[in-house]
CSV table of C-alpha atoms in Angstrom, one decimal:
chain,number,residue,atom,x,y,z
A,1,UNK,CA,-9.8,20.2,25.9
A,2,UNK,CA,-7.8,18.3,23.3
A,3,UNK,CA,-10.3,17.3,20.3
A,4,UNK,CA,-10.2,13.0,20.8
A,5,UNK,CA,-8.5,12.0,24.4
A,6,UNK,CA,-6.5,9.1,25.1
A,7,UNK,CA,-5.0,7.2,28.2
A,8,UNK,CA,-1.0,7.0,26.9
A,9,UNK,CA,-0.5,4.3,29.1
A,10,UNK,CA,1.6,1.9,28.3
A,11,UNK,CA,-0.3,-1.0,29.7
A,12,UNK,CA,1.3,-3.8,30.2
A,13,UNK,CA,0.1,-6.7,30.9
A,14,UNK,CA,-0.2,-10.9,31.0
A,15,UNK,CA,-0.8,-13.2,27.9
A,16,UNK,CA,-4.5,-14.0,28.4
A,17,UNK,CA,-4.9,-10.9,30.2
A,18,UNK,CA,-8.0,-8.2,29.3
A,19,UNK,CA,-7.6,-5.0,28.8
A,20,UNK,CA,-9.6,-2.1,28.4
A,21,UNK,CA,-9.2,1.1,26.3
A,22,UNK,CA,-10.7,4.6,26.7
A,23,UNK,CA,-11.0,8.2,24.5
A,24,UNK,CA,-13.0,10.7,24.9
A,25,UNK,CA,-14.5,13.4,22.0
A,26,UNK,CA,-15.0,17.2,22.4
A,27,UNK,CA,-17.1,17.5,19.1
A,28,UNK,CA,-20.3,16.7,20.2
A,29,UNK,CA,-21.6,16.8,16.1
A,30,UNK,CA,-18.8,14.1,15.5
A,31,UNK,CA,-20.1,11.1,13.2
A,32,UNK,CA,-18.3,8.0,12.9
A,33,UNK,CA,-16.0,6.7,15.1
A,34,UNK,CA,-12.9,4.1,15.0
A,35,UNK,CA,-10.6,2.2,16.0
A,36,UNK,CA,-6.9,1.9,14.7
A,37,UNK,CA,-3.8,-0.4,15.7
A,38,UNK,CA,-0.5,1.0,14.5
A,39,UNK,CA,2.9,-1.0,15.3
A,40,UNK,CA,6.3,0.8,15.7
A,41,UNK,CA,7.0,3.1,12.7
A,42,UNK,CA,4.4,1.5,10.4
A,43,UNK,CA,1.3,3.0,9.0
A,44,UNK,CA,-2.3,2.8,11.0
A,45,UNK,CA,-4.5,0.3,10.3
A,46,UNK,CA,-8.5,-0.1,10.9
A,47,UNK,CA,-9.0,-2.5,13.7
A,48,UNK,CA,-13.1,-1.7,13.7
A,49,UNK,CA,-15.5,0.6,13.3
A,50,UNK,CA,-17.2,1.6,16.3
A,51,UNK,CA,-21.2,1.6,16.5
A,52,UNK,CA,-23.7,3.0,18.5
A,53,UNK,CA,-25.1,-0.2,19.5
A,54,UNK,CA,-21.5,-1.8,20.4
A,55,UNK,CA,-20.4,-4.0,18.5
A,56,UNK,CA,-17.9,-6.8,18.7
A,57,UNK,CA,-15.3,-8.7,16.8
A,58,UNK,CA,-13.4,-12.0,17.7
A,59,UNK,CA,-11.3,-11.0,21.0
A,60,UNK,CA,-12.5,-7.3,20.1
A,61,UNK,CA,-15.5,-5.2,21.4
A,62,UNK,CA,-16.2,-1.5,21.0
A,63,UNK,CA,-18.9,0.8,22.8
A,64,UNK,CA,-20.0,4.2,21.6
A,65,UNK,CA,-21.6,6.5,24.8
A,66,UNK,CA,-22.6,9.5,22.8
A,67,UNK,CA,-24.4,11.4,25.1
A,68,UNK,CA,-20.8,10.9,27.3
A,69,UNK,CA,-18.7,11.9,24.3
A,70,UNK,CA,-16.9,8.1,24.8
A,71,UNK,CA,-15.2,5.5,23.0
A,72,UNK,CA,-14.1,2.2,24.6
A,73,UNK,CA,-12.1,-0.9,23.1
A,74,UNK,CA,-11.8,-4.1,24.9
A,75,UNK,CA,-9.5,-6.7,24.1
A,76,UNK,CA,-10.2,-10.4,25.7
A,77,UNK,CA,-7.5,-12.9,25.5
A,78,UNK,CA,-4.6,-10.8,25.2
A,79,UNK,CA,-1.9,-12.3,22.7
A,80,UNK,CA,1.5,-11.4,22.1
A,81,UNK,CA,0.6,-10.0,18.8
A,82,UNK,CA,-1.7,-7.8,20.2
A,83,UNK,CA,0.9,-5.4,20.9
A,84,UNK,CA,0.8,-2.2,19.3
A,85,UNK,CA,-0.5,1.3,20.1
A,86,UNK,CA,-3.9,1.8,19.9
A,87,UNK,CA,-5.6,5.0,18.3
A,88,UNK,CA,-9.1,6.3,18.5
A,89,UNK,CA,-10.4,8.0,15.2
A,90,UNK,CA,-13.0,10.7,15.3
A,91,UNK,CA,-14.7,12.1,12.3
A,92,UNK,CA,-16.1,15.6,11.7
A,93,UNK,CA,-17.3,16.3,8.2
A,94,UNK,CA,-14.2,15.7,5.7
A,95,UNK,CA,-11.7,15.2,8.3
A,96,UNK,CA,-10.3,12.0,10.6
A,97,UNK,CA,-8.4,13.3,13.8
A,98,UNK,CA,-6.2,10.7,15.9
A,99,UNK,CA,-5.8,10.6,19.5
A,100,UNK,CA,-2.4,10.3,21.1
A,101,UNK,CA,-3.0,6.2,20.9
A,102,UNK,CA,-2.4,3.9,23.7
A,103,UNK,CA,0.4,1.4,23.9
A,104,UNK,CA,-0.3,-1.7,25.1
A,105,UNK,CA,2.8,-4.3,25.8
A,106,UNK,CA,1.6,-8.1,25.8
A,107,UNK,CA,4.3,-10.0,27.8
A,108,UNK,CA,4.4,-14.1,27.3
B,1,UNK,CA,-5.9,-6.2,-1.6
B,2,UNK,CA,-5.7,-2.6,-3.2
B,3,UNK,CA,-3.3,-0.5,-1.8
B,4,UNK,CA,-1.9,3.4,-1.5
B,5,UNK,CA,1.5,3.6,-2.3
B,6,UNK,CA,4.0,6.6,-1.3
B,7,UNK,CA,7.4,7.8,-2.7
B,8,UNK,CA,10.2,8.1,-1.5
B,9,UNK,CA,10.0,6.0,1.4
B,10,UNK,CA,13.1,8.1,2.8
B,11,UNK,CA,13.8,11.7,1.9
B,12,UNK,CA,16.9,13.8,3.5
B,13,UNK,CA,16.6,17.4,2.8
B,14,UNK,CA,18.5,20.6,3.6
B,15,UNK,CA,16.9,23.6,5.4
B,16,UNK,CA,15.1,25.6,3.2
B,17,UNK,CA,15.1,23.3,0.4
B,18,UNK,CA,11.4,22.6,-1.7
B,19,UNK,CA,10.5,18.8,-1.2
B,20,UNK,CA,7.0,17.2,-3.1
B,21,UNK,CA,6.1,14.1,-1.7
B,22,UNK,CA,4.0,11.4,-3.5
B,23,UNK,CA,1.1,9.6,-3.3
B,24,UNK,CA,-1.0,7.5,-5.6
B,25,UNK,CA,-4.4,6.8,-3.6
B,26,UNK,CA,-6.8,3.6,-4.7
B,27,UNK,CA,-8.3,4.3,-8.0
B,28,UNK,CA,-11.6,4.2,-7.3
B,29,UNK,CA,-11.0,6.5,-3.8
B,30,UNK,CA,-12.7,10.0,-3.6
B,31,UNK,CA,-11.4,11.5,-0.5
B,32,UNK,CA,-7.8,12.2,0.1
B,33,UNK,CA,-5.6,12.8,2.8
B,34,UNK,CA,-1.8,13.7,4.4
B,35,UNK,CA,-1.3,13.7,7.7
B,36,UNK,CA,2.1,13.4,9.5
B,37,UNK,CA,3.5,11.8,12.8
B,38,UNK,CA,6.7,13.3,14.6
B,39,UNK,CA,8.6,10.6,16.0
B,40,UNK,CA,6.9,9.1,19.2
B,41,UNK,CA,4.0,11.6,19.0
B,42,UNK,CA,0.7,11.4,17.6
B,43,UNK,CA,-0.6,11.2,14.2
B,44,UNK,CA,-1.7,14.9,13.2
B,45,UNK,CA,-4.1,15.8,10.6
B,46,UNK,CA,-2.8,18.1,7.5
B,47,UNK,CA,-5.3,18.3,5.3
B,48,UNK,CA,-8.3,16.7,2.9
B,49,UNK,CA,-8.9,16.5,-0.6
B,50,UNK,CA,-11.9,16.1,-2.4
B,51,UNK,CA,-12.9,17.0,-5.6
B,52,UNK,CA,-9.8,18.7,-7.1
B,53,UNK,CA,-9.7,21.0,-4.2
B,54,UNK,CA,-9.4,21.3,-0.2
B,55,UNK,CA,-11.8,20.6,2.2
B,56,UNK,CA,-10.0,21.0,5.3
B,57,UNK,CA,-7.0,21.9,6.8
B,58,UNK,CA,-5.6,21.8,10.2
B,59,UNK,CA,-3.5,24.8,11.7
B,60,UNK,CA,-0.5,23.1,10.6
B,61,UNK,CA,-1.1,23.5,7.1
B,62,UNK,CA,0.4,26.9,6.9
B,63,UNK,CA,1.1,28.6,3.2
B,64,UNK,CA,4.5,26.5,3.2
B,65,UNK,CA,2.1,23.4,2.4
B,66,UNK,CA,0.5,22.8,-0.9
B,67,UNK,CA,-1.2,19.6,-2.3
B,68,UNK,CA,-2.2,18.9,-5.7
B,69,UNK,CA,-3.9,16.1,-7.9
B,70,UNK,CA,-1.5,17.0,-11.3
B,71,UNK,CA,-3.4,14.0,-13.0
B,72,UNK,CA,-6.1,11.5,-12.4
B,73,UNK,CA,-3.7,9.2,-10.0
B,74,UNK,CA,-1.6,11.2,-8.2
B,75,UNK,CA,-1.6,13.1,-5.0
B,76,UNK,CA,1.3,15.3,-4.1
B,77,UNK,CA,2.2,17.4,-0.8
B,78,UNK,CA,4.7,20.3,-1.4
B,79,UNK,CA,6.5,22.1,1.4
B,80,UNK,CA,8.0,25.3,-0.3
B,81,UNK,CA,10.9,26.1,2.5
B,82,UNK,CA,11.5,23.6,4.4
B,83,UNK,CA,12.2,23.5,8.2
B,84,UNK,CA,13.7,21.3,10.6
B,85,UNK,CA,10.4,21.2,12.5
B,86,UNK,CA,9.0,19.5,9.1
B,87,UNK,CA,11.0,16.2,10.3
B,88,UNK,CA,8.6,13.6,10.5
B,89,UNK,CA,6.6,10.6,9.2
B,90,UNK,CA,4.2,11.7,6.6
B,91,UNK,CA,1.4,9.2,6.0
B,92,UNK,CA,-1.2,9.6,2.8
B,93,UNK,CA,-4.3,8.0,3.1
B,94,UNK,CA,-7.9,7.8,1.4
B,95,UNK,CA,-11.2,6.9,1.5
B,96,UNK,CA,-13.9,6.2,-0.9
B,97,UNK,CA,-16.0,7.8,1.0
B,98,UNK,CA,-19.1,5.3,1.3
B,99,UNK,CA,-20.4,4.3,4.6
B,100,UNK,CA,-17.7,1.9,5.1
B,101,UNK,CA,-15.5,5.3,5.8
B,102,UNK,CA,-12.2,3.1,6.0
B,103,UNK,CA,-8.9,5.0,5.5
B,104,UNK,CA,-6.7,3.2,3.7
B,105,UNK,CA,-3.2,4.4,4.2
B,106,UNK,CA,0.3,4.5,2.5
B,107,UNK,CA,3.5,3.4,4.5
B,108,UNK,CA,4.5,6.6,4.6
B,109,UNK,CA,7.1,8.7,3.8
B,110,UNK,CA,9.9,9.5,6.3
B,111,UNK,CA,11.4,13.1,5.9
B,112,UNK,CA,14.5,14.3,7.6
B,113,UNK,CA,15.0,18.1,7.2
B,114,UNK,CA,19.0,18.9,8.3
């Protein structure tokens, strides 16, 4: 089982549109977990932390299911500038390991 | 906002050849880190830094990688003999490890091994 597991997609989808996000964790002793938004050949950038009590941020909400070993990102109100590839971060002890990110395509 | 910077943003290399790429991380950062991303793959995890010394490494980071913190700003990756395999996207990034946990990274460093 690959370490932090994500639907490549692409999703494409609608202006306005919402869309949903999932990745999965094999290290159960994992502590903190992310999200990051990269766009084409740039660097990844936070997009949120990810708590176990959810947590949300404008357009943006995040769910932690430990006991599942499960990360979810939803994203309300699609905008162009959503667009990007999504990446789940996992932490365990000194380390950050990246899932295959998700590309999502927001079309006008 | 602070900022980790890299350099070169482009470095062509032969086969074989040594390349050291650069990194100065945010001053007050703690945690270092180099990871790399093979065009349209995912972002793979090379190693951490903390304390003048490793903390982790991933499989990757075979005895043709070094790192090293020559000073009290820089953080430099070396790959001895380079391999055309080593073409990719290689991003630093750090942290100052509080519970914020926020990786800041660098633009990156593209390297092209011919």
């Amino acid at each position: 089982r690959k370490e932090v597991e994500q639907d490549p997609g692409p999703f494409n989808v609608p202006e306005g549109a919402t869309v949903a996000f999932n990745c999965t964790y094999s290290n159960s002793a994992s502590q903190s977990f992310f999200w990051y938004r990269q766009d084409c050949r740039k660097e990844p950038k936070l997009l949120m932390s990810v708590y176990s009590s959810g947590n949300e941020d404008g357009r943006f909400t995040a769910q932690l299911n430990r006991a599942s070993q499960y990360i979810s990102l939803l994203i309300r109100d699609s905008k162009l500038s959503d667009s990007a590839t999504y990446l789940c971060v996992v932490r365990n002890n000194n380390d950050m390991r990246f899932g295959a990110g998700t590309r999502l395509t927001v079309k006008p | 906002e602070p900022e980790v910077t890299q350099t070169p943003s482009h470095q062509v290399t032969q086969m074989g050849q040594e390349v050291i790429l650069r990194c100065v991380p945010i001053s007050n950062h703690l945690y270092f880190y180099w990871y790399r991303q093979i065009l349209g793959q995912k972002v793979e995890f090379l190693v951490s830094f903390y304390n003048n010394e490793i903390s982790e490494k991933s499989e990757i980071f075979d005895d043709q990688f070094s790192v090293e913190r020559p000073d009290g700003s820089n953080f430099t990756l070396k790959i001895r003999s380079t391999k055309l395999e080593d073409s990719a996207m290689y991003f630093c990034a750090s942290t100052d490890g509080d519970t914020d946990e926020k990786l800041f990274f660098g633009s990156g460093t593209q390297l092209s091994v011919l």
